[in-house]
Amino acid sequence: MPARLMDGTAFAAKLRERVKDGVDGLRRDHDLVPGLAVVLVGDNPASRVYVKNKAARTVEAGMRSFEHRLPANASEESLMALIAGLNADPAVHGILVQLPLPPQIQESAVLNAVAPAKDVDGFHPINVGLLATGKPGLVPCTPLACLMLAKEALGTLEGLDAVVIGRSNIVGKPVAQLLLTENCTVTVAHSKTRDLPAVCRRADLLIAAVGRPEMVKADWIKPGATVIDVGINRVDAAEAGKTRLVGDVDTLACASIAGAITPVPGGVGPMTIACLLVNTLRAACAGLGTQSPV
Ligand code: GUN
């Protein structure tokens, strides 16, 4: 039986509606409008598109969006001064510095400068440590998106064999920690893993986050497994001069074996932005000492 294709676009739209309801509640009950500040340094075309989308979704959810742009040759000091101002601004509940940064700016110094309570990317070492120790904090958006999709497909994840391909700080490691918190038995596979197909074939839940176009093949999939594809890779299309997006999973081939699978585009991607809004709402609620409804 072919796999159920998980519709990340529709699921994300429902999640954004729930965030909007939460935002409406905060305005009504606490006279508070959550605000998200996004900082873009330079003019990386992909980053510009992401930042524009994030701002549009933020406003749609009833939140305030603050966009800050610095030139590609901006100094680390000027970015640090901007972040210090945003940390101190009571209208700003979430701060996201779009990556990558230009080479003259040290990424770790910038991520460490964002107030942990406003760190909606979940990249600050305090939030990384909270996640690693299973305590509440702000969790990176893409891993949170993967977790929500996995729970949507499977209900409880307890006892499942989960395999994560990729060990990045942004996706692989945090998603593995989230799955551990859900009582999965977690394997983190990477470029030095021996017999990767055999490791993947053990997975009830397979999360691919390597950045290699269509690397995961049909015979890597355990029949009925849930497959979540984090990859967004641009490759040449059949038509000359055109490109198309593919994931890390050979979706068409794997869909005949898997139980459920996320497409690319339209799977994890839209959920990631929705999770950024979730984190902004959570940060605003935490500032009031109330529980976020989402
Ligand atoms: N660039 C690509 N992905 C991300 C992300 O999740 N957060 C930030 N801040 N920048 C990115």
Coordinates of C-alpha atoms and ligand atoms in Angstrom, one line a residue:
M1 CA 0.0 0.0 0.0
P2 CA 1.4 3.4 -0.9
A3 CA 2.5 5.7 2.0
R4 CA 0.2 8.5 3.3
L5 CA 1.7 11.8 2.0
M6 CA 1.8 14.1 5.0
D7 CA 0.5 17.6 4.0
G8 CA 2.9 20.0 5.9
T9 CA 1.3 23.0 4.2
A10 CA -2.2 22.2 5.5
F11 CA -0.9 21.1 8.9
A12 CA 1.1 24.4 9.2
A13 CA -2.0 26.4 8.3
K14 CA -3.9 24.8 11.1
L15 CA -1.1 25.4 13.5
R16 CA -0.9 29.1 12.5
E17 CA -4.6 29.4 13.2
R18 CA -4.0 28.0 16.7
V19 CA -1.2 30.5 17.2
K20 CA -3.4 33.3 16.0
D21 CA -6.1 32.3 18.6
G22 CA -3.4 32.3 21.3
V23 CA -2.3 35.8 20.2
D24 CA -5.9 37.0 20.2
G25 CA -6.2 35.7 23.8
L26 CA -3.1 37.5 24.9
R27 CA -4.3 40.8 23.4
R28 CA -7.7 40.3 25.0
D29 CA -6.7 39.1 28.5
H30 CA -3.3 40.8 28.9
D31 CA -3.3 43.7 26.5
L32 CA -0.1 42.2 25.0
V33 CA 0.8 41.8 21.3
P34 CA 3.8 39.4 20.8
G35 CA 6.6 40.9 18.7
L36 CA 9.2 39.0 16.6
A37 CA 12.4 40.8 15.4
V38 CA 14.2 39.3 12.5
V39 CA 17.7 40.5 11.7
L40 CA 19.2 40.1 8.2
V41 CA 22.8 40.9 7.5
G42 CA 23.7 41.3 3.9
D43 CA 21.7 40.3 0.8
N44 CA 21.8 36.5 0.4
P45 CA 18.9 36.0 -1.9
A46 CA 17.6 32.8 -0.2
S47 CA 17.8 34.5 3.2
R48 CA 15.9 37.5 1.8
V49 CA 13.0 35.3 0.7
Y50 CA 13.0 33.5 4.1
V51 CA 12.9 36.7 6.1
K52 CA 10.1 38.2 3.9
N53 CA 8.0 35.0 4.4
K54 CA 8.6 35.0 8.2
A55 CA 7.6 38.7 8.4
A56 CA 4.4 38.0 6.4
R57 CA 3.4 35.0 8.5
T58 CA 4.1 36.9 11.7
V59 CA 1.7 39.7 10.8
E60 CA -0.9 37.2 9.6
A61 CA -0.8 35.6 13.0
G62 CA -1.7 38.9 14.6
M63 CA 1.9 39.6 15.9
R64 CA 4.2 42.6 15.4
S65 CA 7.0 42.0 13.0
F66 CA 10.2 44.1 13.3
E67 CA 12.7 43.7 10.4
H68 CA 16.2 44.9 10.7
R69 CA 18.6 44.9 7.8
L70 CA 22.4 45.6 8.0
P71 CA 24.7 45.8 5.1
A72 CA 26.9 42.9 4.1
N73 CA 30.0 44.7 5.4
A74 CA 28.4 45.5 8.8
S75 CA 30.7 45.0 11.8
E76 CA 30.2 42.5 14.6
E77 CA 30.0 45.4 17.0
S78 CA 27.1 47.0 15.1
L79 CA 25.2 43.7 15.1
M80 CA 25.9 43.2 18.8
A81 CA 24.6 46.7 19.5
L82 CA 21.4 46.0 17.6
I83 CA 20.8 42.7 19.5
A84 CA 21.4 44.5 22.8
G85 CA 18.7 47.0 21.9
L86 CA 16.3 44.2 20.9
N87 CA 17.1 42.3 24.2
A88 CA 16.1 45.4 26.1
D89 CA 13.0 46.3 24.1
P90 CA 9.7 45.2 25.9
A91 CA 7.8 45.1 22.5
V92 CA 10.1 42.4 21.2
H93 CA 9.5 38.8 22.6
G94 CA 11.4 36.9 20.0
I95 CA 14.7 37.6 18.2
L96 CA 16.0 35.7 15.1
V97 CA 19.3 36.5 13.4
Q98 CA 19.1 34.9 10.0
L99 CA 22.0 32.6 9.2
P100 CA 24.5 32.4 7.5
L101 CA 26.3 35.6 8.6
P102 CA 29.1 37.3 6.6
P103 CA 32.6 36.0 7.4
Q104 CA 33.7 39.1 9.4
I105 CA 31.0 38.2 12.0
Q106 CA 31.5 35.4 14.5
E107 CA 28.3 33.3 14.5
S108 CA 28.7 31.9 18.0
A109 CA 29.3 35.3 19.6
V110 CA 26.1 36.6 18.0
L111 CA 24.0 33.6 19.0
N112 CA 25.3 33.9 22.6
A113 CA 24.3 37.5 22.7
V114 CA 20.6 36.9 22.1
A115 CA 18.7 36.9 25.5
P116 CA 17.8 33.2 26.1
A117 CA 14.2 34.1 26.9
K118 CA 13.9 35.7 23.4
D119 CA 15.9 33.1 21.6
V120 CA 13.1 31.8 19.3
D121 CA 15.7 29.8 17.2
G122 CA 16.7 27.8 20.3
F123 CA 20.4 28.2 19.4
H124 CA 21.6 29.9 22.7
P125 CA 23.8 27.5 24.8
I126 CA 21.3 27.9 27.7
N127 CA 18.4 26.6 25.5
V128 CA 20.7 23.9 24.0
G129 CA 21.5 22.8 27.6
L130 CA 17.8 22.9 28.7
L131 CA 16.9 20.6 25.7
A132 CA 19.8 18.3 26.4
T133 CA 18.7 17.9 30.0
G134 CA 15.0 17.5 29.1
K135 CA 13.9 20.7 30.7
P136 CA 11.5 23.3 29.3
G137 CA 13.1 26.0 27.1
L138 CA 12.9 27.3 23.5
V139 CA 13.4 24.5 21.0
P140 CA 14.8 25.0 17.5
C141 CA 12.0 25.4 14.9
T142 CA 12.9 22.6 12.4
P143 CA 13.3 19.9 15.1
L144 CA 10.0 21.0 16.7
A145 CA 8.4 20.8 13.2
C146 CA 9.7 17.2 12.8
L147 CA 8.4 16.2 16.2
M148 CA 4.9 17.7 15.5
L149 CA 4.8 15.9 12.1
A150 CA 5.9 12.6 13.7
K151 CA 3.3 12.8 16.4
E152 CA 0.6 13.7 13.9
A153 CA 1.5 10.6 11.9
L154 CA 2.0 8.2 14.8
G155 CA 0.4 9.5 17.9
T156 CA 2.7 8.4 20.7
L157 CA 6.4 7.8 19.8
E158 CA 7.2 5.8 23.0
G159 CA 9.4 2.8 22.4
L160 CA 9.9 3.4 18.6
D161 CA 13.2 2.9 17.0
A162 CA 14.1 6.4 15.5
V163 CA 17.0 7.0 13.2
V164 CA 18.2 10.5 12.5
I165 CA 20.6 11.0 9.6
G166 CA 22.7 14.0 10.2
R167 CA 24.3 15.4 13.3
S168 CA 24.1 19.2 12.8
N169 CA 23.5 21.5 15.8
I170 CA 20.5 23.0 14.0
V171 CA 18.6 19.8 13.2
G172 CA 20.2 16.4 13.8
K173 CA 21.3 16.8 17.5
P174 CA 18.2 18.7 18.7
V175 CA 15.7 16.4 17.0
A176 CA 17.5 13.4 18.5
Q177 CA 17.2 14.9 21.9
L178 CA 13.5 15.7 21.4
L179 CA 12.9 12.1 20.3
L180 CA 14.7 10.8 23.4
T181 CA 12.4 13.0 25.5
E182 CA 9.5 11.2 23.8
N183 CA 11.1 7.8 24.9
C184 CA 12.2 6.7 21.4
T185 CA 15.3 4.6 21.1
V186 CA 17.4 7.0 19.0
T187 CA 20.3 6.4 16.6
V188 CA 22.1 9.4 15.1
A189 CA 23.7 8.3 11.8
H190 CA 26.3 10.5 10.0
S191 CA 28.8 10.5 7.2
K192 CA 31.1 8.0 9.0
T193 CA 28.3 5.5 9.9
R194 CA 29.0 2.0 8.6
D195 CA 26.2 0.4 6.5
L196 CA 23.8 3.4 6.6
P197 CA 21.1 1.5 4.6
A198 CA 21.0 -1.3 7.3
V199 CA 20.9 1.3 10.1
C200 CA 18.0 3.1 8.4
R201 CA 16.1 -0.2 7.8
R202 CA 15.8 -0.5 11.6
A203 CA 13.8 2.7 11.8
D204 CA 10.1 2.9 12.7
L205 CA 10.7 6.7 12.4
L206 CA 13.4 8.0 9.9
I207 CA 14.4 11.6 9.9
A208 CA 16.7 12.7 7.1
A209 CA 18.7 15.9 7.6
V210 CA 21.9 15.7 5.5
G211 CA 21.5 18.0 2.6
R212 CA 22.1 15.4 -0.1
P213 CA 19.6 15.2 -2.9
E214 CA 17.4 12.0 -2.8
M215 CA 20.1 10.0 -0.9
V216 CA 17.7 7.8 1.0
K217 CA 16.5 5.0 -1.3
A218 CA 13.5 2.7 -1.2
D219 CA 15.5 -0.3 0.1
W220 CA 16.6 1.7 3.1
I221 CA 13.0 1.9 4.4
K222 CA 11.4 -0.5 6.8
P223 CA 7.9 -1.3 5.5
G224 CA 5.3 0.9 7.1
A225 CA 7.9 3.4 8.6
T226 CA 7.2 7.1 9.0
V227 CA 9.8 9.1 7.0
I228 CA 10.4 12.8 7.6
D229 CA 12.5 14.6 5.0
V230 CA 14.2 17.8 6.2
G231 CA 16.3 18.3 3.1
I232 CA 15.8 21.2 0.7
N233 CA 18.1 20.7 -2.3
R234 CA 18.0 22.6 -5.5
V235 CA 18.8 20.4 -8.5
D236 CA 18.7 20.7 -12.3
A237 CA 15.3 20.0 -13.7
A238 CA 14.6 18.0 -16.9
E239 CA 14.0 21.2 -18.8
A240 CA 17.2 22.9 -19.7
G241 CA 18.1 25.9 -17.6
K242 CA 15.4 25.2 -14.9
T243 CA 15.8 23.9 -11.4
R244 CA 13.6 22.1 -8.9
L245 CA 13.6 21.3 -5.2
V246 CA 14.1 17.8 -3.9
G247 CA 14.6 16.5 -0.4
D248 CA 17.2 14.0 1.1
V249 CA 14.7 11.2 0.4
D250 CA 13.9 9.6 -3.0
T251 CA 10.2 10.3 -2.2
L252 CA 8.5 8.6 -5.1
A253 CA 10.4 5.3 -4.7
C254 CA 10.2 5.4 -0.8
A255 CA 6.5 6.1 -0.8
S256 CA 5.7 2.6 -2.0
I257 CA 7.4 1.1 1.2
A258 CA 6.8 3.8 3.9
G259 CA 3.6 4.1 5.9
A260 CA 3.8 7.9 5.9
I261 CA 6.2 10.3 4.2
T262 CA 6.7 14.1 4.0
P263 CA 7.0 15.7 0.5
V264 CA 9.5 18.3 -0.5
P265 CA 8.4 21.0 -1.0
G266 CA 5.3 21.1 1.2
G267 CA 6.4 19.0 4.2
V268 CA 8.8 20.2 6.9
G269 CA 9.4 23.6 5.3
P270 CA 6.0 25.3 6.0
M271 CA 5.9 23.7 9.5
T272 CA 9.3 25.3 10.4
I273 CA 7.9 28.9 10.0
A274 CA 4.7 27.9 11.9
C275 CA 7.0 26.7 14.7
L276 CA 8.8 30.0 14.8
L277 CA 5.4 31.6 15.5
V278 CA 4.7 29.0 18.2
N279 CA 8.1 29.8 19.8
T280 CA 7.3 33.6 19.7
L281 CA 4.0 33.0 21.4
R282 CA 5.6 30.7 24.0
A283 CA 8.3 33.4 24.7
A284 CA 5.6 36.1 25.1
C285 CA 3.6 33.8 27.4
A286 CA 6.7 32.8 29.5
G287 CA 7.3 36.6 30.0
L288 CA 3.9 36.9 31.6
G289 CA 4.3 33.7 33.6
T290 CA 1.4 32.0 31.8
Q291 CA 1.3 28.7 29.9
S292 CA 1.2 29.0 26.1
P293 CA -2.0 27.4 24.6
V294 CA 0.1 26.0 21.7
Ligands
GUN1 N1 19.1 29.9 8.1 C1 18.7 28.6 7.7 N2 18.0 28.0 8.7 C2 17.9 28.9 9.7 C3 17.3 28.8 11.0 O1 16.6 27.8 11.4 N3 17.4 29.9 11.8 C4 18.2 31.0 11.4 N4 18.3 32.0 12.2 N5 18.8 31.1 10.2 C5 18.6 30.0 9.4

